[in-house]
Coordinates of N, CA and C in Angstrom, one line a residue:
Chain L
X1 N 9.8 2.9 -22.3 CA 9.3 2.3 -21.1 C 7.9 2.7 -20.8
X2 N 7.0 1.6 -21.0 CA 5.5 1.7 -20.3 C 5.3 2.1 -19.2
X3 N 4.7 3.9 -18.5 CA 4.9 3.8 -17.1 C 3.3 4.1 -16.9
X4 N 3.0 3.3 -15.3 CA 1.5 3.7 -15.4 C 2.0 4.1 -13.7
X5 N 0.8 5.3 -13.8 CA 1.2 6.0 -12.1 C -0.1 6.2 -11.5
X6 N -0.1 5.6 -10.4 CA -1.2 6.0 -9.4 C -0.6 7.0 -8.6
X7 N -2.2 7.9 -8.3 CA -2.1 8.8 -7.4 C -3.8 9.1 -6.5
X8 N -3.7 9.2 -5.0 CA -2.4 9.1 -4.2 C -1.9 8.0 -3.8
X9 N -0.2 8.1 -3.4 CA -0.1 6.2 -2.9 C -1.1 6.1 -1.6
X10 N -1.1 6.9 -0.9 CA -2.1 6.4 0.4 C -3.0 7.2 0.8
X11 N -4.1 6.9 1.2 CA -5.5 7.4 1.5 C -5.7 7.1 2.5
X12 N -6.4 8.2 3.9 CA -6.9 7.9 5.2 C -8.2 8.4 5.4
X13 N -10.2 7.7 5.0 CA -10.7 8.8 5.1 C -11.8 7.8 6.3
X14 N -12.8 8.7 6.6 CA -13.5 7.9 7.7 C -14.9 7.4 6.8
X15 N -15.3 6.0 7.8 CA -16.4 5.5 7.2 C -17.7 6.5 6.5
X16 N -18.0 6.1 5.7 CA -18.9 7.1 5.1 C -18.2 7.8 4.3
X17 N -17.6 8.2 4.0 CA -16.4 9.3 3.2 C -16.5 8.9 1.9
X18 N -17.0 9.7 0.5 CA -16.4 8.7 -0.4 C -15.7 9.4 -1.1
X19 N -14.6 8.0 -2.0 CA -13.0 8.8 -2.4 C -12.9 8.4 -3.7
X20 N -11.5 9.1 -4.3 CA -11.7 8.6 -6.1 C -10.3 8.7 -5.8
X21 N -9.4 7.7 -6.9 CA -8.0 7.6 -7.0 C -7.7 8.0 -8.7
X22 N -7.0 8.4 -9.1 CA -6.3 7.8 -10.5 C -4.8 7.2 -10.9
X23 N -5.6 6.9 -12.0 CA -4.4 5.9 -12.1 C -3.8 6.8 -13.8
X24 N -2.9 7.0 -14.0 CA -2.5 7.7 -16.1 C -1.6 6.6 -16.2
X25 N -2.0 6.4 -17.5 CA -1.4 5.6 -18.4 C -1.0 5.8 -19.7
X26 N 0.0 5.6 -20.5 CA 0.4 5.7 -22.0 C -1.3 6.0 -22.9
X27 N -1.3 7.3 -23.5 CA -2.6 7.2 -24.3 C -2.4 6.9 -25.7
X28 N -1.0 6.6 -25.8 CA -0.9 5.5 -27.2 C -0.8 4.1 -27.0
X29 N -1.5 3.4 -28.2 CA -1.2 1.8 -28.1 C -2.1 0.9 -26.7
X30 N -2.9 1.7 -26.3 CA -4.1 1.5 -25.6 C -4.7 0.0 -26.1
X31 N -5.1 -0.7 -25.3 CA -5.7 -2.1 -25.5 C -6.6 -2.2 -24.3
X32 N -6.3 -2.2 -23.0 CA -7.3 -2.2 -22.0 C -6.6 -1.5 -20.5
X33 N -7.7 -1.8 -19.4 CA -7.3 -0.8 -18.6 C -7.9 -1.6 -17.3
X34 N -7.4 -2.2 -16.9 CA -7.9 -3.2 -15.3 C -7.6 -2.6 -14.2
X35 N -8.7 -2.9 -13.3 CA -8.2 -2.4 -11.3 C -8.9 -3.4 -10.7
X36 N -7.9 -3.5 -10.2 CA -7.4 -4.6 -9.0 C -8.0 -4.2 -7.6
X37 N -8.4 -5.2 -6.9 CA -8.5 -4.7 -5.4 C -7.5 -5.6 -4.8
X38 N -6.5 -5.0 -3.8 CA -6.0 -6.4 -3.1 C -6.1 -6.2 -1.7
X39 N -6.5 -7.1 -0.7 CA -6.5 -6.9 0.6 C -5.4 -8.0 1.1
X40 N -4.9 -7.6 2.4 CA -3.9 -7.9 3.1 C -4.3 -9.6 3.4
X41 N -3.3 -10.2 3.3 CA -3.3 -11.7 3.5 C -3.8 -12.4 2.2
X42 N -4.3 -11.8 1.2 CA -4.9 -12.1 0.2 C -4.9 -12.1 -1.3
X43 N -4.7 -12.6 -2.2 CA -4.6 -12.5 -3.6 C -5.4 -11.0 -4.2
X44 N -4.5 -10.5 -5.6 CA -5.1 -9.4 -6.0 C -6.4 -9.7 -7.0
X45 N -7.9 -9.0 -6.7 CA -8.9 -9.7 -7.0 C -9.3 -8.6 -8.3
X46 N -9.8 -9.1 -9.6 CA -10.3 -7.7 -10.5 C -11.5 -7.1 -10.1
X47 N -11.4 -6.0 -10.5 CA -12.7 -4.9 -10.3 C -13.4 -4.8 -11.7
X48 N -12.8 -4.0 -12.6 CA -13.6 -4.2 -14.0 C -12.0 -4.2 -14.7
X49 N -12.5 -4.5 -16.0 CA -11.7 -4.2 -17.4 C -12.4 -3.4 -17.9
X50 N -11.5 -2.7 -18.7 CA -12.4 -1.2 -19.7 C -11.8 -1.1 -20.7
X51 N -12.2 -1.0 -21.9 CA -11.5 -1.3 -23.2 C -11.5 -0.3 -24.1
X52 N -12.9 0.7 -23.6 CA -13.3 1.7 -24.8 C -13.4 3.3 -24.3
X53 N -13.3 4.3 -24.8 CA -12.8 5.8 -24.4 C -14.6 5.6 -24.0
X54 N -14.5 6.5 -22.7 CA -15.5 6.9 -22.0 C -16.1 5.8 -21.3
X55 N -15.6 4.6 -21.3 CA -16.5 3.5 -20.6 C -16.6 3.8 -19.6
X56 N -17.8 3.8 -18.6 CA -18.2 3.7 -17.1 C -18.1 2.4 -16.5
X57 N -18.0 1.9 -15.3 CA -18.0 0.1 -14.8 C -18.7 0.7 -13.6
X58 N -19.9 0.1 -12.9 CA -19.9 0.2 -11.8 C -20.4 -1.7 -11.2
X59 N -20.0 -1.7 -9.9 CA -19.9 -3.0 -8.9 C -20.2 -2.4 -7.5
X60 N -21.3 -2.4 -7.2 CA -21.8 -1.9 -5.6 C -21.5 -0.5 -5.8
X61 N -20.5 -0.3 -4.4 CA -20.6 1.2 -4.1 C -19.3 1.8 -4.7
X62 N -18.9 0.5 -5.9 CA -17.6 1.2 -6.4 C -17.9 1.2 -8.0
X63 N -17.1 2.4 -8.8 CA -17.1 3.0 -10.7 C -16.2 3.5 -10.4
X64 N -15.5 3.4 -12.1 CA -14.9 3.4 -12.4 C -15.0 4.6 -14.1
X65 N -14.3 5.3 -14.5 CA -14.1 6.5 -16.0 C -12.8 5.2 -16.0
X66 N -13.1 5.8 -17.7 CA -11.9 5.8 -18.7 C -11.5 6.7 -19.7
X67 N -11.0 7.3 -19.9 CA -10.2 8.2 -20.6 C -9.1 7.9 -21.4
X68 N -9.2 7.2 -22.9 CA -7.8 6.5 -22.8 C -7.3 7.7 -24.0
X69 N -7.9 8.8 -24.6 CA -7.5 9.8 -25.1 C -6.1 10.8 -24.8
X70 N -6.7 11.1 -23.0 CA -5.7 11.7 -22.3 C -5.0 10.8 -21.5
X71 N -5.5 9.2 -21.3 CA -4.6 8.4 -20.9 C -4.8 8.5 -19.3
X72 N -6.0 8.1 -18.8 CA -6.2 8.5 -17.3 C -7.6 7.6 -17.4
X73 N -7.6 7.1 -15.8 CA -8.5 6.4 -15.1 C -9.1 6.7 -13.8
X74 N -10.6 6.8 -13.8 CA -10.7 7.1 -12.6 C -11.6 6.0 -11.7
X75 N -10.7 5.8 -9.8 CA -11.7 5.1 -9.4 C -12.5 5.4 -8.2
X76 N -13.7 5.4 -8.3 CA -15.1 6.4 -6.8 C -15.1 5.1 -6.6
X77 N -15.2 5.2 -5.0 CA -15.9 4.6 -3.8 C -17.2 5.6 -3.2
X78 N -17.9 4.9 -2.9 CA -19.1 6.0 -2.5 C -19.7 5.5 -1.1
X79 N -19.4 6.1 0.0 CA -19.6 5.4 0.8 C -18.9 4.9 1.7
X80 N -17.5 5.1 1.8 CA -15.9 4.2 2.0 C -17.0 3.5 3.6
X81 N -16.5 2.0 3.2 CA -16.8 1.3 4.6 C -14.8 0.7 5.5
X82 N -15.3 0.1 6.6 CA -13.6 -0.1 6.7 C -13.5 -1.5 5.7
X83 N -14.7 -2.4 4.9 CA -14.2 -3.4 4.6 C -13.6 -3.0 3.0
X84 N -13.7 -1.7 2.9 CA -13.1 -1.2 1.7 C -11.6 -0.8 1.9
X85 N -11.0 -1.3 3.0 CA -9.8 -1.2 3.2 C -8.8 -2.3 2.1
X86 N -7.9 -1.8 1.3 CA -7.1 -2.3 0.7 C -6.3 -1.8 -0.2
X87 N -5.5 -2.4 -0.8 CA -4.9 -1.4 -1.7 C -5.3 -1.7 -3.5
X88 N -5.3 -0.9 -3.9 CA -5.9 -0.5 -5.1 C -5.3 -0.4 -6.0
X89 N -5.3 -1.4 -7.3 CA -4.0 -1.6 -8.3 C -4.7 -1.4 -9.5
X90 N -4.4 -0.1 -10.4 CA -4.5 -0.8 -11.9 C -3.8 -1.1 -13.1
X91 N -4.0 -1.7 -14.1 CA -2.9 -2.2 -14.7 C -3.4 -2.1 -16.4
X92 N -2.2 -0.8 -16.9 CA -2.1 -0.8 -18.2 C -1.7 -2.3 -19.5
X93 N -2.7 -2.3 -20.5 CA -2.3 -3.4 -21.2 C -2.3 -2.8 -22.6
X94 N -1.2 -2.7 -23.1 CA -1.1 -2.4 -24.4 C -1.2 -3.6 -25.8
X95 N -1.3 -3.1 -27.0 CA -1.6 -4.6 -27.4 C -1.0 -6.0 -27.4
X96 N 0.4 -6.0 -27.0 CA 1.0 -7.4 -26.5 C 0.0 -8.1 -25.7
X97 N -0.9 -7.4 -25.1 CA -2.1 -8.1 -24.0 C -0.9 -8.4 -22.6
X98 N -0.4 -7.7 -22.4 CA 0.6 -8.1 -21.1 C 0.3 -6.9 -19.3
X99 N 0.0 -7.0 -18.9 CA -0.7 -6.6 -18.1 C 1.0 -5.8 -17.1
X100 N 0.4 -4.3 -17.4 CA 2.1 -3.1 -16.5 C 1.1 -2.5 -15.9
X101 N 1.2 -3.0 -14.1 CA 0.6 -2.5 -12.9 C 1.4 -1.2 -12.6
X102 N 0.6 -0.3 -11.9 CA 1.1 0.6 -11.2 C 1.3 0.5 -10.1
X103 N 2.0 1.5 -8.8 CA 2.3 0.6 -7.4 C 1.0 0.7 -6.8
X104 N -0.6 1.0 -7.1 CA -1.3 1.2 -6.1 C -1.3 2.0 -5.0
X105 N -2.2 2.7 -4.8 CA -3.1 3.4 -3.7 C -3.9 2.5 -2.7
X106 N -3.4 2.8 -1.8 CA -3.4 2.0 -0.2 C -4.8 2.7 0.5
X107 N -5.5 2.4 0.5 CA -6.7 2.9 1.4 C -7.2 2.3 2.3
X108 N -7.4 3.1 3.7 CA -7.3 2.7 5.0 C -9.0 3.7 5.3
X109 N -9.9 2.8 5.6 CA -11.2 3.6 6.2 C -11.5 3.4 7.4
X110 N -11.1 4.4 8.4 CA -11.5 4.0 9.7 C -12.8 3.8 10.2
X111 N -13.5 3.6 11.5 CA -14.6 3.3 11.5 C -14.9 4.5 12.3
Chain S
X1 N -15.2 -24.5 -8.8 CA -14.2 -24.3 -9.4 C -12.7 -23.9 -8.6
X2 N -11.7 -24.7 -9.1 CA -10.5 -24.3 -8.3 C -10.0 -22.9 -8.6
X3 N -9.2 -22.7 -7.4 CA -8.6 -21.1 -8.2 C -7.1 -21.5 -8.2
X4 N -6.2 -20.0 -8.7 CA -5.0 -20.7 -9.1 C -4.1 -21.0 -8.2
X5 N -3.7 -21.7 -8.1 CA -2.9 -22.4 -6.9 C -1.4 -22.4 -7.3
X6 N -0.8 -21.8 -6.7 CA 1.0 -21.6 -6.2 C 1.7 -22.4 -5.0
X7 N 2.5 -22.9 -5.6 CA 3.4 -23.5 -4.3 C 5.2 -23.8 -5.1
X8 N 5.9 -23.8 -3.9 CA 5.0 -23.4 -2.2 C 4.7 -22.1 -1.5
X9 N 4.4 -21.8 -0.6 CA 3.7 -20.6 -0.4 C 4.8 -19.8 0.5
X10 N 5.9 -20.4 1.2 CA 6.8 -19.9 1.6 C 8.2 -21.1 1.0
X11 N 9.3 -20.3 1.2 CA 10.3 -20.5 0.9 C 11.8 -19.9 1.5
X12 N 12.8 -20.3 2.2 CA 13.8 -19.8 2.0 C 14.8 -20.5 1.5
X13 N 15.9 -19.6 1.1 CA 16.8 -20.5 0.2 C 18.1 -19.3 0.6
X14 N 19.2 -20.2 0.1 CA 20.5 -19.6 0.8 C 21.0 -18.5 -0.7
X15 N 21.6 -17.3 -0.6 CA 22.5 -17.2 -1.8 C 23.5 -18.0 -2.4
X16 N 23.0 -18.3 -4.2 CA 23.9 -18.6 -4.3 C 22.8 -19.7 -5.0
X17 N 22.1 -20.3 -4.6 CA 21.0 -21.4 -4.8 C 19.9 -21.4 -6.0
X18 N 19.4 -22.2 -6.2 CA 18.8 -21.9 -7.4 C 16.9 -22.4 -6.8
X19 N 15.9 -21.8 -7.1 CA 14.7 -22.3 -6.6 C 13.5 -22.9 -7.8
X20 N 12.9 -23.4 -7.6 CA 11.4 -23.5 -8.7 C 10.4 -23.1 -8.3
X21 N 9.1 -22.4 -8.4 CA 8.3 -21.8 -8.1 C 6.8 -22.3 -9.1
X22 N 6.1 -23.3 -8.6 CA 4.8 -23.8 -9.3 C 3.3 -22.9 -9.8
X23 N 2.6 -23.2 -10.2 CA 1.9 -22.6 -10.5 C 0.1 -23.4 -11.6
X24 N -0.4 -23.4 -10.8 CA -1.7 -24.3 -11.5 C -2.4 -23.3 -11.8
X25 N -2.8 -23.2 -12.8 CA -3.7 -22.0 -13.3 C -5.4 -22.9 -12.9
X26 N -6.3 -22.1 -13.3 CA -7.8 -22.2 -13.1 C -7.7 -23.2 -14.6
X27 N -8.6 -24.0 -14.2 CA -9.2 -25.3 -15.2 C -9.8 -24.1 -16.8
X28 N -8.7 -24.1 -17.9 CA -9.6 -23.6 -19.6 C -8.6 -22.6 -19.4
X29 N -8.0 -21.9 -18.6 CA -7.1 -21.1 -18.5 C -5.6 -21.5 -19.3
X30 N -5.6 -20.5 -20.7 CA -4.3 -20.9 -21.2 C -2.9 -20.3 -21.2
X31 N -3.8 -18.6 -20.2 CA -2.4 -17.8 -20.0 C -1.9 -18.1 -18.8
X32 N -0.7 -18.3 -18.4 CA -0.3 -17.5 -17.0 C 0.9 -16.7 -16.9
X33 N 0.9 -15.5 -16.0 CA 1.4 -14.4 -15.8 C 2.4 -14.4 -14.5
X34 N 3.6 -14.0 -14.6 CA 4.4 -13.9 -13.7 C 4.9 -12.9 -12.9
X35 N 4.4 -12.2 -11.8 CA 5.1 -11.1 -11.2 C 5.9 -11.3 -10.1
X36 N 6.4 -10.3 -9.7 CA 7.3 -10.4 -8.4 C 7.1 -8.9 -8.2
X37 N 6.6 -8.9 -6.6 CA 6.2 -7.6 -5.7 C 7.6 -7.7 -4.5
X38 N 7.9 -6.2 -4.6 CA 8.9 -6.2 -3.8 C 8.4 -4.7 -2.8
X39 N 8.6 -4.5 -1.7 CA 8.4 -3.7 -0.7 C 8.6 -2.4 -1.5
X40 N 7.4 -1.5 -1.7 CA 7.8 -0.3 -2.4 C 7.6 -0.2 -4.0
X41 N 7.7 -1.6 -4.0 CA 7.1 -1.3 -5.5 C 5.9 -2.3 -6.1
X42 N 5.3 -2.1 -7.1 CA 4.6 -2.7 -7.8 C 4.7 -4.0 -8.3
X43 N 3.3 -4.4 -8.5 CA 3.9 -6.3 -9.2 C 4.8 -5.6 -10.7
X44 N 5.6 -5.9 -10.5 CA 7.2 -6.2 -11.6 C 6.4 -7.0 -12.6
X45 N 5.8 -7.1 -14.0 CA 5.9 -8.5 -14.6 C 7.2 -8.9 -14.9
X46 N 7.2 -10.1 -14.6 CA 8.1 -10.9 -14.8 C 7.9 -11.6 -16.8
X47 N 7.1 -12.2 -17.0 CA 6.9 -13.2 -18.1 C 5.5 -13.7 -18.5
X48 N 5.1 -14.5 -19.6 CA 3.7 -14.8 -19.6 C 3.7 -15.5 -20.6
X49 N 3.4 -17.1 -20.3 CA 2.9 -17.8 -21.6 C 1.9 -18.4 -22.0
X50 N 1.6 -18.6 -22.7 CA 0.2 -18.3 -23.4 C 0.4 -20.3 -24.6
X51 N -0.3 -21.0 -24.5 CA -0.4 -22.5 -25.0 C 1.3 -22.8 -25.2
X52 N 1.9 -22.7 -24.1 CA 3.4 -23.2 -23.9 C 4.7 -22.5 -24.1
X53 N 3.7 -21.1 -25.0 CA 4.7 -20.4 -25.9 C 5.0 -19.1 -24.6
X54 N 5.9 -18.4 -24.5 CA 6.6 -17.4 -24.0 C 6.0 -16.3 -25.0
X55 N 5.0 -15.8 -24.1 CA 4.4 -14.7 -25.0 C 5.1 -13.0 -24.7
X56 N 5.2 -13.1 -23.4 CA 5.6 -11.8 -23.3 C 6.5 -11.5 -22.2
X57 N 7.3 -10.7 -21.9 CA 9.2 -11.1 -21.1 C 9.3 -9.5 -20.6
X58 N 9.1 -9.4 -19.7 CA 9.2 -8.5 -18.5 C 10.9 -8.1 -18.5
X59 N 11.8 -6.9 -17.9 CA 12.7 -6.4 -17.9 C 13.6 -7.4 -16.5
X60 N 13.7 -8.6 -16.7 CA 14.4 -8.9 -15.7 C 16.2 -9.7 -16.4
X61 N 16.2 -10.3 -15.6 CA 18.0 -11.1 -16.0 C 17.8 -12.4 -15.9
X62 N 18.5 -12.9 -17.0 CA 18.0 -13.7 -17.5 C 18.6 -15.4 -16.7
X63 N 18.5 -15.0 -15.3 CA 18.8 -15.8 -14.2 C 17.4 -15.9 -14.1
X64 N 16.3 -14.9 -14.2 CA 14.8 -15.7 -13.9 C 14.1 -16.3 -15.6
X65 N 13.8 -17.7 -15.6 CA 13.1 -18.5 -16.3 C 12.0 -18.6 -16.6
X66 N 11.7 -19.8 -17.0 CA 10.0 -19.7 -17.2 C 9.5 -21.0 -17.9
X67 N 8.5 -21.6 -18.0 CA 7.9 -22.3 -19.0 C 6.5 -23.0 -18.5
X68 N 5.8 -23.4 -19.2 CA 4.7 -23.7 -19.3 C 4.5 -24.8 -20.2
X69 N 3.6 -26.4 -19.2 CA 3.5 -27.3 -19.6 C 2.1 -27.6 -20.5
X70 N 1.7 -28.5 -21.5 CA 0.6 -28.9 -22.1 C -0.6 -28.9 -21.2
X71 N -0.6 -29.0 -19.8 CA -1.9 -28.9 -19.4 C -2.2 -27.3 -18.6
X72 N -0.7 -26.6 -19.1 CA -1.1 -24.9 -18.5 C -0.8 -24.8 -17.6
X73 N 0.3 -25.5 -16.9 CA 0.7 -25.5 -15.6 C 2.1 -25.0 -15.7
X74 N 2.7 -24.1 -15.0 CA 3.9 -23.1 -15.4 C 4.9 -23.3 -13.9
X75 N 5.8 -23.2 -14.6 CA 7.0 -22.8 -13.1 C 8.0 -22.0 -13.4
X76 N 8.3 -21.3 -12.3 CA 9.6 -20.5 -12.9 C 11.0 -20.5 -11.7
X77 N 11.8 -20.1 -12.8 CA 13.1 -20.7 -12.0 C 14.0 -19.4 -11.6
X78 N 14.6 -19.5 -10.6 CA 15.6 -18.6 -11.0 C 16.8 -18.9 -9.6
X79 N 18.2 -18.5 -10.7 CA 19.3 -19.6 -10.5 C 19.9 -18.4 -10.0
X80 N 20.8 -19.1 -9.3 CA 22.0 -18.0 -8.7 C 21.2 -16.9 -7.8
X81 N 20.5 -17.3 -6.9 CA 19.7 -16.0 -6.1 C 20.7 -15.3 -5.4
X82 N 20.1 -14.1 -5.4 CA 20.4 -12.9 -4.5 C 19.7 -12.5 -4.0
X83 N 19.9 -11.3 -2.7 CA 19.4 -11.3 -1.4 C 18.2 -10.4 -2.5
X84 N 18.3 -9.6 -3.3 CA 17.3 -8.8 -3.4 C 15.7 -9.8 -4.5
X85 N 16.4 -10.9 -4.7 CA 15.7 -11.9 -5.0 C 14.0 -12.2 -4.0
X86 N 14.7 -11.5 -2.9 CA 13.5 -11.9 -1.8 C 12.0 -11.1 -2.1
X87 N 11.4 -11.8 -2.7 CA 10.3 -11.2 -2.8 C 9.0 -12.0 -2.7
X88 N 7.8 -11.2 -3.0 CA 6.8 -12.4 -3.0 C 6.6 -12.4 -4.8
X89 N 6.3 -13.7 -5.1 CA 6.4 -13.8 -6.4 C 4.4 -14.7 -6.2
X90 N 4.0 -13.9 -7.6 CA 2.5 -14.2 -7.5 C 2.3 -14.6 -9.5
X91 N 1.7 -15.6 -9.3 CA 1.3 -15.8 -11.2 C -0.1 -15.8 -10.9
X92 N -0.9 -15.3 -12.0 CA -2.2 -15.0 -12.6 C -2.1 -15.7 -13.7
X93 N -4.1 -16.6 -13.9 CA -4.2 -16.6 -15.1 C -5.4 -15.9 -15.5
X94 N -5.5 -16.6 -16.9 CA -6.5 -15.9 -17.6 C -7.1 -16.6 -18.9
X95 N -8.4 -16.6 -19.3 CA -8.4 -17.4 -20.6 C -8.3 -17.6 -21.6
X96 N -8.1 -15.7 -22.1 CA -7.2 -15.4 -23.2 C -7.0 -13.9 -23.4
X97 N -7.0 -13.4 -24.1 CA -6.8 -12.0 -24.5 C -8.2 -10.6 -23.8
X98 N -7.3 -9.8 -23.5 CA -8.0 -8.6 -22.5 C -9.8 -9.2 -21.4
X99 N -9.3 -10.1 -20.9 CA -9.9 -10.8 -19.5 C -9.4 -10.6 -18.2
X100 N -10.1 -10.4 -17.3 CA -9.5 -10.0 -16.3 C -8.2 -11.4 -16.0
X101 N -7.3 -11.1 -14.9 CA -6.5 -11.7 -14.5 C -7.0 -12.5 -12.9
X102 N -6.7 -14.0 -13.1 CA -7.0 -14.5 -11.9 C -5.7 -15.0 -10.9
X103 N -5.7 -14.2 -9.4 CA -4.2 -14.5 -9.3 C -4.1 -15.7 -7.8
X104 N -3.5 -16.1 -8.0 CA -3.1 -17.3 -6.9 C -2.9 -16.2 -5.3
X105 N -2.3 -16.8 -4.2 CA -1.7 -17.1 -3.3 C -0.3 -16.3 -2.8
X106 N 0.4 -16.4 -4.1 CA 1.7 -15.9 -4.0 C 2.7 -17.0 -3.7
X107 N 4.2 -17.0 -3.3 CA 5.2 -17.5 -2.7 C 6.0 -16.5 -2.8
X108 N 6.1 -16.5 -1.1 CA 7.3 -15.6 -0.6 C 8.3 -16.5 -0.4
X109 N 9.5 -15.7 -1.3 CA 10.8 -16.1 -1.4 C 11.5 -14.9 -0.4
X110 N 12.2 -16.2 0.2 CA 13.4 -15.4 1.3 C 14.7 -15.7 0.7
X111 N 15.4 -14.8 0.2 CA 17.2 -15.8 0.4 C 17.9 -14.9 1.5
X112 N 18.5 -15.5 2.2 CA 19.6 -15.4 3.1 C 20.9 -15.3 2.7

């Protein structure tokens, strides 16, 4: 069984604060490595794909590590605003190309 | 460009009942992906076919279905519901191999 685990499930930090989540995944049979943003009322949107050991992704105030050696992902916000409120999914793909989400890290930034 | 579009977006249905669950992928889009999110846990893959074919089959019972028509348009079925059936069920597509996933709307399934 493919298990991919985020940690922490929930995050409380104040505007301006910035935070990193991980996500580990199987470091055998590695193919790619996706995160998700999802906000409430709303479909889950992608952040990056990462495909290669050490890749960096960055989009605004959010990057992203890959590690697919030890089988770990990391994801920085810099800056936490509250519209960075959501929860945070990423999702192991081994070569089947089939996409095993983990439950996500919930992040709440108050103002 | 459209995005992927699920219906219908709510549902309830009695135990015991059987439902269908639609799904229009984005226009060149030949995958689509089936999950089901249930309180507490993560999107579940459900299934994923790829040019009509049933590419890849998630740990479920084999009361949930699946298939996918010539223009990429998918529905899934599942017969004999039970209460823990109730979930929100969401399909993604995609255009082919290690691309991100584009996901609909969802349909929240209620059974009673």
């Amino acid at each position: 069984i493919l298990n991919v685990e985020q940690s922490p499930q929930s995050l409380h930090v104040q505007e301006g604060d910035s935070t990193n989540f991980t996500c580990s995944f199987p470091s055998s049979n590695f193919y790619a490595l996706h995160w998700y943003r999802w906000e409430t009322a709303k479909s889950p949107e992608a952040l990056f794909v990462m495909t290669l050991n050490g890749d960096e992704k960055k989009k605004g105030r959010i990057s992203a590590t890959l590690n697919t050696k030890e089988g770990y992902s990391y994801l920085y916000i810099k800056g936490s605003q509250p519209e960075d409120s959501a929860t945070y999914l990423c999702a192991f793909t081994p070569p089947t190309d089939k996409l095993i989400f983990g439950t996500g890290t919930r992040l709440q930034v108050f103002p | 460009k459209a995005g992927v579009t699920q219906t219908p977006r709510y549902l309830i249905k009695t135990r015991g009942q059987q439902v269908t669950l639609s799904c229009s992928p984005i226009s060149g889009h030949r995958s689509v992906s089936w999950y089901q999110q249930t309180p507490g846990q993560g999107l579940q893959f459900l299934f994923e076919y790829f040019s009509e074919t049933q590419r890849n089959k998630g740990n479920f019972p084999g009361r949930f279905s699946g298939r996918q028509f010539s223009n990429s348009r998918s529905e899934m079925n599942v017969s004999t519901l039970e209460l823990g059936d109730s979930a929100l069920y969401l399909c993604a597509s995609r255009p082919g191999g290690n691309t991100e996933a584009f996901f609909g709307q969802g349909t929240r399934l209620t059974v009673v």
